Short mmCIF file of C-alpha atoms in Angstrom, two decimals:
data_model
loop_
_atom_site.label_atom_id
_atom_site.label_comp_id
_atom_site.label_asym_id
_atom_site.label_seq_id
_atom_site.Cartn_x
_atom_site.Cartn_y
_atom_site.Cartn_z
CA MET K 1 -25.15 -38.13 33.89
CA LYS K 2 -27.02 -35.71 36.09
CA LEU K 3 -28.12 -32.45 34.52
CA ALA K 4 -27.66 -29.11 36.25
CA GLN K 5 -30.55 -28.06 38.47
CA LYS K 6 -31.97 -25.36 36.20
CA THR K 7 -31.96 -27.40 33.00
CA ILE K 8 -35.26 -27.62 31.14
CA VAL K 9 -35.79 -30.67 28.92
CA ARG K 10 -38.24 -30.36 26.03
CA HIS K 11 -39.17 -33.48 24.07
CA GLU K 12 -39.77 -32.40 20.49
CA ASP K 13 -40.38 -34.50 17.39
CA ASP K 14 -36.81 -34.03 16.16
CA GLY K 15 -35.04 -34.67 19.47
CA CYS K 16 -34.66 -33.42 23.03
CA LEU K 17 -33.84 -29.77 23.62
CA LEU K 18 -31.75 -29.09 26.71
CA TYR K 19 -31.83 -25.50 27.95
CA ASN K 20 -29.83 -24.14 30.87
CA GLY K 21 -31.70 -21.17 32.35
CA ASP K 22 -28.60 -20.05 34.24
CA ASN K 23 -26.33 -19.45 31.28
CA GLY K 24 -28.66 -19.49 28.26
CA ALA K 25 -26.96 -22.53 26.71
CA LEU K 26 -29.15 -24.57 24.38
CA VAL K 27 -28.39 -27.90 22.69
CA ARG K 28 -30.27 -30.72 21.02
CA VAL K 29 -29.65 -34.44 21.50
CA ASP K 30 -31.52 -37.29 19.85
CA HIS K 31 -34.12 -39.23 21.83
CA ALA K 32 -32.02 -42.40 22.00
CA THR K 33 -29.01 -40.53 23.42
CA TYR K 34 -31.14 -38.77 26.02
CA HIS K 35 -32.82 -42.00 27.13
CA ARG K 36 -29.52 -43.88 27.30
CA PHE K 37 -27.46 -41.37 29.25
CA PHE K 38 -30.06 -39.49 31.30
CA ILE K 39 -32.87 -41.97 31.90
CA GLU K 40 -30.93 -45.21 32.09
CA LYS K 41 -27.90 -43.24 33.36
CA SER K 42 -25.44 -45.37 31.46
CA ASP K 43 -21.84 -44.27 32.03
CA LYS K 44 -20.27 -46.69 29.58
CA GLY K 45 -20.08 -47.12 25.87
CA GLU K 46 -19.20 -45.14 22.80
CA GLY K 47 -20.01 -41.44 22.94
CA TYR K 48 -20.30 -41.08 26.72
CA GLU K 49 -17.09 -39.16 27.39
CA GLU K 50 -17.53 -36.97 24.31
CA LEU K 51 -21.10 -36.08 25.32
CA ARG K 52 -20.10 -35.47 28.93
CA SER K 53 -17.27 -33.13 27.91
CA TRP K 54 -19.53 -31.29 25.45
CA LEU K 55 -22.26 -30.71 28.05
CA LEU K 56 -19.82 -29.93 30.86
CA CYS K 57 -18.19 -27.04 29.00
CA ARG K 58 -21.66 -25.56 28.38
CA GLY K 59 -22.68 -25.76 32.02
CA PHE K 60 -25.26 -28.54 31.68
CA LEU K 61 -23.93 -30.97 34.29
CA SER K 62 -24.51 -30.69 38.02
CA THR K 63 -20.78 -30.72 38.73
CA ASP K 64 -20.48 -27.32 37.07
CA SER K 65 -21.84 -24.07 38.53
CA PRO K 66 -21.79 -21.37 35.83
CA SER K 67 -22.77 -17.82 36.58
CA PHE K 68 -25.71 -16.42 34.66
CA SER K 69 -24.81 -14.92 31.30
CA PRO K 70 -26.87 -13.68 28.34
CA PRO K 71 -27.78 -16.17 25.61
CA ASN K 72 -24.84 -16.79 23.30
CA PRO K 73 -25.99 -16.86 19.64
CA ALA K 74 -22.62 -18.21 18.49
CA LEU K 75 -22.87 -21.12 20.93
CA GLU K 76 -26.39 -21.94 19.73
CA ARG K 77 -25.29 -21.92 16.10
CA ALA K 78 -22.35 -24.15 16.98
CA ALA K 79 -24.82 -26.62 18.49
CA GLY K 80 -26.53 -26.87 15.09
CA LEU K 81 -29.71 -25.05 16.11
CA GLY K 82 -29.34 -21.92 14.00
CA GLY K 83 -30.07 -19.77 17.06
CA PHE K 84 -32.81 -19.81 19.69
CA PHE K 85 -35.26 -17.73 17.66
CA ARG K 86 -35.18 -20.16 14.73
CA LEU K 87 -36.62 -22.97 16.83
CA ARG K 88 -40.26 -23.89 16.22
CA SER K 89 -42.73 -25.99 18.18
CA GLN K 90 -46.45 -26.65 18.02
CA ARG K 91 -46.40 -28.32 21.44
CA SER K 92 -45.98 -25.13 23.46
CA PRO K 93 -44.31 -21.74 23.07
CA MET K 94 -40.62 -21.42 23.91
CA ASN K 95 -40.50 -17.68 24.41
CA ILE K 96 -43.15 -15.51 26.12
CA LEU K 97 -43.61 -11.77 26.50
CA TRP K 98 -45.88 -11.09 29.47
CA ALA K 99 -47.13 -7.54 29.97
CA VAL K 100 -47.89 -7.92 33.66
CA THR K 101 -49.31 -4.42 34.16
CA PRO K 102 -50.46 -1.42 32.08
CA ALA K 103 -49.25 0.94 34.83
CA CYS K 104 -46.27 3.03 33.76
CA ASN K 105 -44.22 6.00 34.94
CA LEU K 106 -43.57 7.26 31.38
CA ARG K 107 -45.76 8.36 28.47
CA CYS K 108 -43.88 7.19 25.40
CA LEU K 109 -44.87 8.55 22.02
CA TYR K 110 -45.45 5.14 20.45
CA CYS K 111 -47.24 3.45 23.35
CA PHE K 112 -50.71 1.98 22.95
CA PRO K 113 -53.12 4.92 22.66
CA ASP K 114 -55.47 3.41 25.26
CA ALA K 115 -52.70 2.58 27.75
CA GLN K 116 -53.68 5.28 30.26
CA ALA K 117 -57.32 4.24 30.20
CA HIS K 118 -56.31 0.63 30.89
CA ALA K 119 -54.02 1.72 33.73
CA LYS K 120 -56.79 3.68 35.46
CA LYS K 121 -59.20 0.75 35.62
CA PHE K 122 -56.60 -1.99 36.07
CA GLN K 123 -56.95 -4.23 39.12
CA GLU K 124 -53.78 -6.09 39.88
CA PRO K 125 -54.14 -9.86 39.82
CA THR K 126 -53.60 -11.56 43.14
CA LEU K 127 -50.36 -13.36 43.89
CA GLU K 128 -52.30 -16.62 43.62
CA GLN K 129 -53.45 -15.71 40.11
CA LEU K 130 -49.93 -14.73 39.01
CA LEU K 131 -48.40 -17.91 40.40
CA GLY K 132 -51.15 -19.95 38.76
CA VAL K 133 -50.14 -18.59 35.36
CA ALA K 134 -46.48 -19.11 36.25
CA LYS K 135 -47.23 -22.75 37.07
CA ASP K 136 -48.94 -23.13 33.70
CA ILE K 137 -45.91 -21.63 31.95
CA ILE K 138 -43.61 -24.00 33.83
CA GLU K 139 -45.71 -27.04 32.92
CA ALA K 140 -45.54 -25.96 29.26
CA LYS K 141 -41.72 -26.01 29.54
CA VAL K 142 -41.35 -22.45 28.26
CA LEU K 143 -37.66 -21.51 28.14
CA ARG K 144 -37.67 -17.71 28.44
CA VAL K 145 -40.13 -15.18 29.82
CA SER K 146 -39.78 -11.41 29.41
CA LEU K 147 -41.80 -9.41 31.93
CA SER K 148 -42.94 -6.04 30.62
CA GLY K 149 -45.77 -3.56 30.96
CA GLY K 150 -46.30 -0.67 31.23
CA GLU K 151 -43.44 -0.81 33.68
CA CYS K 152 -43.13 -4.29 35.16
CA LEU K 153 -41.37 -3.06 38.31
CA LEU K 154 -44.60 -1.30 39.33
CA LEU K 155 -46.35 -4.64 39.84
CA LYS K 156 -46.59 -5.32 43.57
CA ASN K 157 -45.76 -9.04 43.39
CA ILE K 158 -43.24 -8.89 40.57
CA TRP K 159 -40.39 -10.45 42.58
CA GLU K 160 -42.46 -13.38 43.83
CA LEU K 161 -43.50 -14.05 40.23
CA ALA K 162 -39.94 -13.78 38.91
CA ASP K 163 -38.60 -16.03 41.67
CA CYS K 164 -41.18 -18.72 40.88
CA LEU K 165 -40.20 -18.77 37.21
CA ARG K 166 -36.46 -18.72 37.93
CA ARG K 167 -36.63 -21.62 40.40
CA ALA K 168 -38.10 -23.70 37.58
CA GLY K 169 -35.08 -22.92 35.39
CA ILE K 170 -36.75 -20.36 33.11
CA THR K 171 -34.67 -17.42 31.96
CA VAL K 172 -36.41 -14.25 33.16
CA VAL K 173 -35.81 -10.82 31.62
CA MET K 174 -37.36 -7.66 33.05
CA LEU K 175 -38.02 -4.99 30.43
CA SER K 176 -37.88 -1.57 32.05
CA ASN K 177 -37.47 2.10 31.24
CA GLY K 178 -34.99 2.27 34.15
CA ARG K 179 -36.82 4.83 36.26
CA ALA K 180 -37.61 2.31 39.02
CA VAL K 181 -34.23 0.55 38.95
CA THR K 182 -32.85 1.21 42.44
CA GLU K 183 -29.91 -0.36 44.27
CA ARG K 184 -32.39 -2.71 45.93
CA VAL K 185 -33.78 -3.76 42.54
CA VAL K 186 -30.26 -4.47 41.27
CA GLU K 187 -29.46 -6.58 44.36
CA ARG K 188 -32.62 -8.66 43.99
CA ALA K 189 -32.07 -9.16 40.26
CA LYS K 190 -28.52 -10.35 40.85
CA SER K 191 -29.52 -12.73 43.64
CA LEU K 192 -32.25 -14.34 41.51
CA GLY K 193 -30.26 -14.43 38.27
CA ILE K 194 -32.60 -12.08 36.39
CA ALA K 195 -31.54 -10.20 33.25
CA PHE K 196 -32.72 -6.72 32.24
CA GLY K 197 -33.62 -4.88 29.08
CA ILE K 198 -33.39 -1.09 29.47
CA SER K 199 -35.03 1.22 26.91
CA LEU K 200 -32.99 4.07 25.46
CA ASP K 201 -33.84 5.76 22.14
CA GLY K 202 -31.22 8.47 21.84
CA PRO K 203 -27.67 9.48 22.83
CA ASP K 204 -28.83 12.58 24.73
CA GLU K 205 -31.86 14.05 26.45
CA THR K 206 -32.99 16.02 23.41
CA ILE K 207 -33.18 13.03 21.07
CA ASN K 208 -34.40 10.52 23.64
CA SER K 209 -37.21 12.81 24.85
CA LEU K 210 -38.75 12.98 21.36
CA SER K 211 -40.10 9.46 21.79
CA ARG K 212 -39.85 8.69 25.50
CA GLY K 213 -40.62 12.02 27.11
CA PRO K 214 -38.53 14.50 29.16
CA GLY K 215 -36.25 13.21 31.90
CA ALA K 216 -36.15 9.58 30.75
CA TYR K 217 -32.62 9.75 29.37
CA ASP K 218 -30.76 10.27 32.66
CA ARG K 219 -32.81 7.56 34.39
CA SER K 220 -32.08 5.01 31.67
CA VAL K 221 -28.34 5.72 31.65
CA ARG K 222 -28.24 5.59 35.45
CA ALA K 223 -30.00 2.22 35.42
CA LEU K 224 -27.58 0.86 32.82
CA ARG K 225 -24.60 1.92 34.94
CA LYS K 226 -25.99 0.32 38.11
CA LEU K 227 -26.73 -2.97 36.39
CA ILE K 228 -23.38 -3.10 34.59
CA GLN K 229 -21.45 -2.31 37.79
CA SER K 230 -23.19 -5.23 39.52
CA ASP K 231 -22.67 -7.61 36.59
CA VAL K 232 -26.39 -8.07 36.00
CA PRO K 233 -26.80 -9.26 32.38
CA LEU K 234 -28.61 -6.73 30.24
CA ALA K 235 -29.38 -5.41 26.80
CA ALA K 236 -30.19 -1.87 25.74
CA ILE K 237 -33.41 -1.66 23.73
CA THR K 238 -33.85 0.99 21.05
CA THR K 239 -36.90 1.60 18.88
CA ILE K 240 -35.96 3.04 15.49
CA THR K 241 -37.89 6.17 14.45
CA ARG K 242 -37.28 9.00 12.01
CA TYR K 243 -36.24 11.14 15.00
CA ASN K 244 -33.32 9.03 16.18
CA PHE K 245 -32.19 7.40 12.93
CA GLU K 246 -29.43 9.94 12.24
CA HIS K 247 -28.10 9.50 15.80
CA ILE K 248 -27.92 5.70 16.03
CA GLU K 249 -24.16 5.49 15.45
CA ARG K 250 -23.51 7.96 18.25
CA LEU K 251 -25.89 6.03 20.52
CA VAL K 252 -24.14 2.70 19.86
CA GLN K 253 -20.75 4.25 20.61
CA GLN K 254 -22.09 5.71 23.83
CA LEU K 255 -23.55 2.36 24.91
CA GLU K 256 -20.29 0.58 24.15
CA ASP K 257 -18.42 3.15 26.25
CA LEU K 258 -20.84 2.43 29.11
CA GLY K 259 -20.03 -1.27 28.89
CA VAL K 260 -23.20 -2.51 27.17
CA GLU K 261 -22.53 -5.70 25.20
CA SER K 262 -25.94 -6.31 23.62
CA ILE K 263 -28.36 -3.92 21.88
CA THR K 264 -31.77 -4.85 20.52
CA PHE K 265 -33.05 -2.59 17.75
CA GLN K 266 -36.81 -2.74 17.35
CA ASP K 267 -38.94 -1.80 14.41
CA LEU K 268 -41.48 0.89 15.21
CA ARG K 269 -44.70 -1.08 15.51
CA PRO K 270 -47.81 0.62 14.07
CA PHE K 271 -49.60 2.58 16.79
CA GLY K 272 -52.42 5.07 17.15
CA THR K 273 -53.69 5.61 13.61
CA PRO K 274 -51.92 5.21 10.24
CA GLU K 275 -51.63 9.02 10.08
CA ILE K 276 -49.88 9.18 13.48
CA TYR K 277 -47.66 6.25 12.56
CA ASP K 278 -46.66 7.95 9.28
CA ARG K 279 -45.39 10.98 11.20
CA THR K 280 -43.03 8.86 13.31
CA ARG K 281 -41.86 5.96 11.14
CA LEU K 282 -38.69 6.05 9.05
CA THR K 283 -38.73 8.19 5.94
CA ILE K 284 -38.27 6.49 2.57
CA ASP K 285 -34.72 7.82 2.40
CA GLN K 286 -33.97 6.36 5.85
CA GLU K 287 -35.45 3.01 4.84
CA ARG K 288 -33.12 3.08 1.85
CA ARG K 289 -30.10 3.63 4.11
CA LEU K 290 -31.11 1.23 6.89
CA GLU K 291 -29.16 -1.81 5.78
CA THR K 292 -26.03 0.23 5.07
CA LEU K 293 -26.25 1.78 8.53
CA PHE K 294 -26.22 -1.59 10.27
CA SER K 295 -23.46 -2.92 8.05
CA ARG K 296 -21.32 -0.02 9.29
CA LEU K 297 -22.32 -0.68 12.90
CA ASP K 298 -21.42 -4.37 12.64
CA ALA K 299 -18.00 -3.47 11.25
CA ALA K 300 -17.32 -0.71 13.78
CA HIS K 301 -18.54 -2.57 16.89
CA PRO K 302 -17.63 -6.27 16.56
CA GLN K 303 -17.74 -6.77 20.34
CA ILE K 304 -21.41 -5.80 20.60
CA TYR K 305 -24.22 -8.15 19.73
CA LEU K 306 -26.63 -6.13 17.59
CA GLN K 307 -30.05 -7.78 17.37
CA THR K 308 -31.91 -6.45 14.33
CA SER K 309 -34.25 -9.29 13.37
CA GLU K 310 -37.37 -7.10 13.51
CA LEU K 311 -35.97 -4.50 11.15
CA PHE K 312 -35.55 -6.54 7.99
CA PHE K 313 -38.01 -8.83 6.28
CA CYS K 314 -36.02 -9.08 3.05
CA SER K 315 -33.07 -11.37 3.62
CA ALA K 316 -30.90 -13.90 1.83
CA LYS K 317 -31.42 -16.12 4.92
CA LYS K 318 -35.06 -16.81 4.09
CA THR K 319 -35.58 -20.55 4.66
CA ASN K 320 -38.67 -21.33 2.53
CA ASP K 321 -41.28 -19.78 0.25
CA ARG K 322 -43.92 -19.42 2.95
CA VAL K 323 -45.66 -16.36 4.34
CA MET K 324 -44.43 -15.19 7.77
CA GLN K 325 -40.95 -16.39 8.70
CA CYS K 326 -41.54 -14.83 12.13
CA ALA K 327 -42.00 -16.80 15.35
CA ALA K 328 -45.66 -15.91 15.97
CA GLY K 329 -47.69 -19.00 16.71
CA ASP K 330 -44.86 -21.54 16.73
CA HIS K 331 -42.21 -20.09 19.04
CA PHE K 332 -43.47 -16.88 20.60
CA ALA K 333 -46.57 -16.02 22.64
CA TYR K 334 -47.80 -12.79 24.20
CA ILE K 335 -49.77 -12.58 27.46
CA ASP K 336 -51.38 -9.25 28.31
CA PHE K 337 -52.16 -7.86 31.76
CA ASN K 338 -55.67 -9.35 31.66
CA GLY K 339 -54.28 -12.84 31.11
CA ASP K 340 -55.30 -12.98 27.44
CA VAL K 341 -52.95 -14.99 25.20
CA TYR K 342 -52.00 -14.03 21.63
CA PRO K 343 -49.44 -15.37 19.15
CA CYS K 344 -48.00 -11.85 18.81
CA THR K 345 -48.50 -8.33 20.15
CA ALA K 346 -49.40 -7.22 16.60
CA LEU K 347 -52.23 -9.74 16.08
CA PRO K 348 -55.05 -8.64 18.42
CA SER K 349 -57.67 -10.48 16.36
CA PHE K 350 -56.02 -13.85 17.12
CA LYS K 351 -56.84 -14.14 20.82
CA LEU K 352 -56.31 -17.73 21.93
CA GLY K 353 -57.88 -17.68 25.40
CA ASN K 354 -57.38 -16.41 28.95
CA LEU K 355 -55.04 -17.91 31.55
CA PHE K 356 -56.76 -16.17 34.47
CA GLN K 357 -59.99 -17.91 33.49
CA GLY K 358 -58.67 -21.45 33.68
CA HIS K 359 -57.45 -22.03 30.13
CA ARG K 360 -54.21 -24.01 29.88
CA LEU K 361 -51.38 -22.60 27.78
CA ILE K 362 -50.57 -26.00 26.24
CA ASP K 363 -54.19 -26.54 25.21
CA LEU K 364 -54.47 -23.07 23.67
CA TRP K 365 -51.22 -23.57 21.76
CA GLN K 366 -52.25 -26.92 20.34
CA THR K 367 -56.01 -26.68 19.73
CA SER K 368 -57.19 -23.04 19.65
CA GLU K 369 -59.08 -22.28 16.42
CA ASN K 370 -57.18 -19.02 16.06
CA ILE K 371 -53.76 -20.63 16.39
CA LEU K 372 -54.70 -23.24 13.80
CA GLU K 373 -55.94 -20.51 11.45
CA LEU K 374 -52.70 -18.57 11.86
CA ARG K 375 -50.58 -21.64 11.15
CA ALA K 376 -52.62 -22.33 8.04
CA LEU K 377 -51.81 -18.79 6.89
CA LYS K 378 -48.12 -19.35 7.60
CA ARG K 379 -48.11 -22.44 5.39
CA LEU K 380 -49.32 -20.47 2.37
CA PRO K 381 -46.81 -19.63 -0.35
CA LEU K 382 -45.98 -15.95 -0.60
CA SER K 383 -47.56 -15.88 -4.06
CA ALA K 384 -50.97 -16.42 -2.38
CA LEU K 385 -50.88 -12.85 -1.04
CA PRO K 386 -52.43 -10.20 -3.29
CA GLY K 387 -49.71 -7.96 -4.65
CA CYS K 388 -46.93 -10.46 -3.90
CA ALA K 389 -47.39 -12.90 -6.77
CA SER K 390 -44.55 -12.67 -9.32
CA CYS K 391 -42.81 -9.99 -7.26
CA VAL K 392 -39.12 -9.69 -8.09
CA ASP K 393 -38.28 -9.76 -4.36
CA GLU K 394 -40.16 -13.01 -3.70
CA GLU K 395 -37.01 -15.10 -3.32
CA CYS K 396 -35.72 -13.03 -0.42
CA CYS K 397 -38.92 -11.51 1.08
CA ASP K 398 -41.02 -13.22 3.72
CA GLY K 399 -44.09 -11.07 3.10
CA GLY K 400 -43.47 -8.72 5.99
CA CYS K 401 -45.48 -8.34 9.18
CA ARG K 402 -49.09 -9.48 8.91
CA GLY K 403 -49.89 -7.36 11.97
CA ASP K 404 -48.63 -4.32 10.08
CA ALA K 405 -50.85 -5.20 7.09
CA LEU K 406 -53.85 -5.66 9.37
CA PHE K 407 -53.28 -2.34 11.13
CA TYR K 408 -52.30 -0.27 8.12
CA ARG K 409 -54.55 -1.76 5.42
CA GLY K 410 -57.27 -3.40 7.49
CA ASN K 411 -56.51 -6.66 5.68
CA LEU K 412 -54.39 -9.52 6.97
CA TYR K 413 -53.44 -10.52 3.42
CA ALA K 414 -52.50 -7.04 2.15
CA ARG K 415 -48.97 -5.75 1.59
CA PRO K 416 -47.41 -4.35 4.77
CA SER K 417 -46.55 -0.68 4.87
CA ARG K 418 -42.79 -1.37 4.80
CA CYS K 419 -42.95 -3.43 1.61
CA LEU K 420 -40.06 -2.44 -0.65
CA LYS K 421 -42.40 -2.30 -3.63
CA GLU K 422 -44.83 -0.10 -1.70
CA LEU K 423 -42.04 2.27 -0.73
CA GLY K 424 -40.53 2.26 -4.21
CA LEU K 425 -37.29 0.76 -2.89
CA ARG K 426 -36.28 -2.01 -5.28
#
């Protein structure tokens, strides 16, 4: 069998992962099956026709030419993987967020407080530098790369970078506020098979402007319409704050009416100072009603994929008794505009190295002292954290965000600010 052109093959300890960057399909086959049917190219014997049919309907074989579509969580679960974001690997990251520039055409309330200072002194990397990092990402067999900023569309060589990654089969998503999304941008995205994430925090200008500034609402809605009309895959991205919480149901209905099929709801990451963060984060009453809100949304909008993984760290789906169920350090990596690599945007003290200075992503992922320290932390039982031992929520809580604890308490091992016990929300 011959795999489709944009299929990435990752050899992991528990089998071979096959990922189609054109349609987001992801499956796992055992090493023996892969070697037999794709290395030896045997077309006989038990299992051949069943495997061929299974891969063909998912767009993995070269005889099939699927159009690009967003990742399908139901398809991934059906393949026995539990979803893309549950995969783990200490060989190399599978999912990367790359903030390619600090330059931006908005001044969002919850942006990094030093963003403007970085933008003023930022010197864009050369195309050679960008493609060098892209080559490193390709060699590491990363499956998905989200390009952000700032505003990624303000980077001069953004399309050359995106094209390089896409030709290697990597799914590329551009995260944008929509202001720079022109007809030309839509055409190029469609031709390259690039997906978009467009930020929108409220159902009208008044609500949206509270966090994203005046005038952003119309630009975001206009960008969503252009992308939807051209069948460019996209998701709306909404950060939950105390200002938009009461308007989320209206926003979801509006997005559904526009034709949006996927919405990612993000937790408000700590920013500025704890005092500034406290004035913007959800109130205790809103935290209490958060789960009920999304239960209603799931029931009312079954056709929309609502991604809420960042919002809840207490869940019956917890898989073990360890600290940090999140993907930091064994699935996800963050690259900033200087080329520095981190296991997460919220862990600035865990810098792994710099890709513009000749470090290799695979080496950093496997041998960096900071990545090994983080993984040692993630292997600890939750009871090892002060304040978590003998907690009544231990069976369903993963300890929350360590980045939040570091920011809010100044201690990586402290309770995060959204801890149910801390908030008095048993």
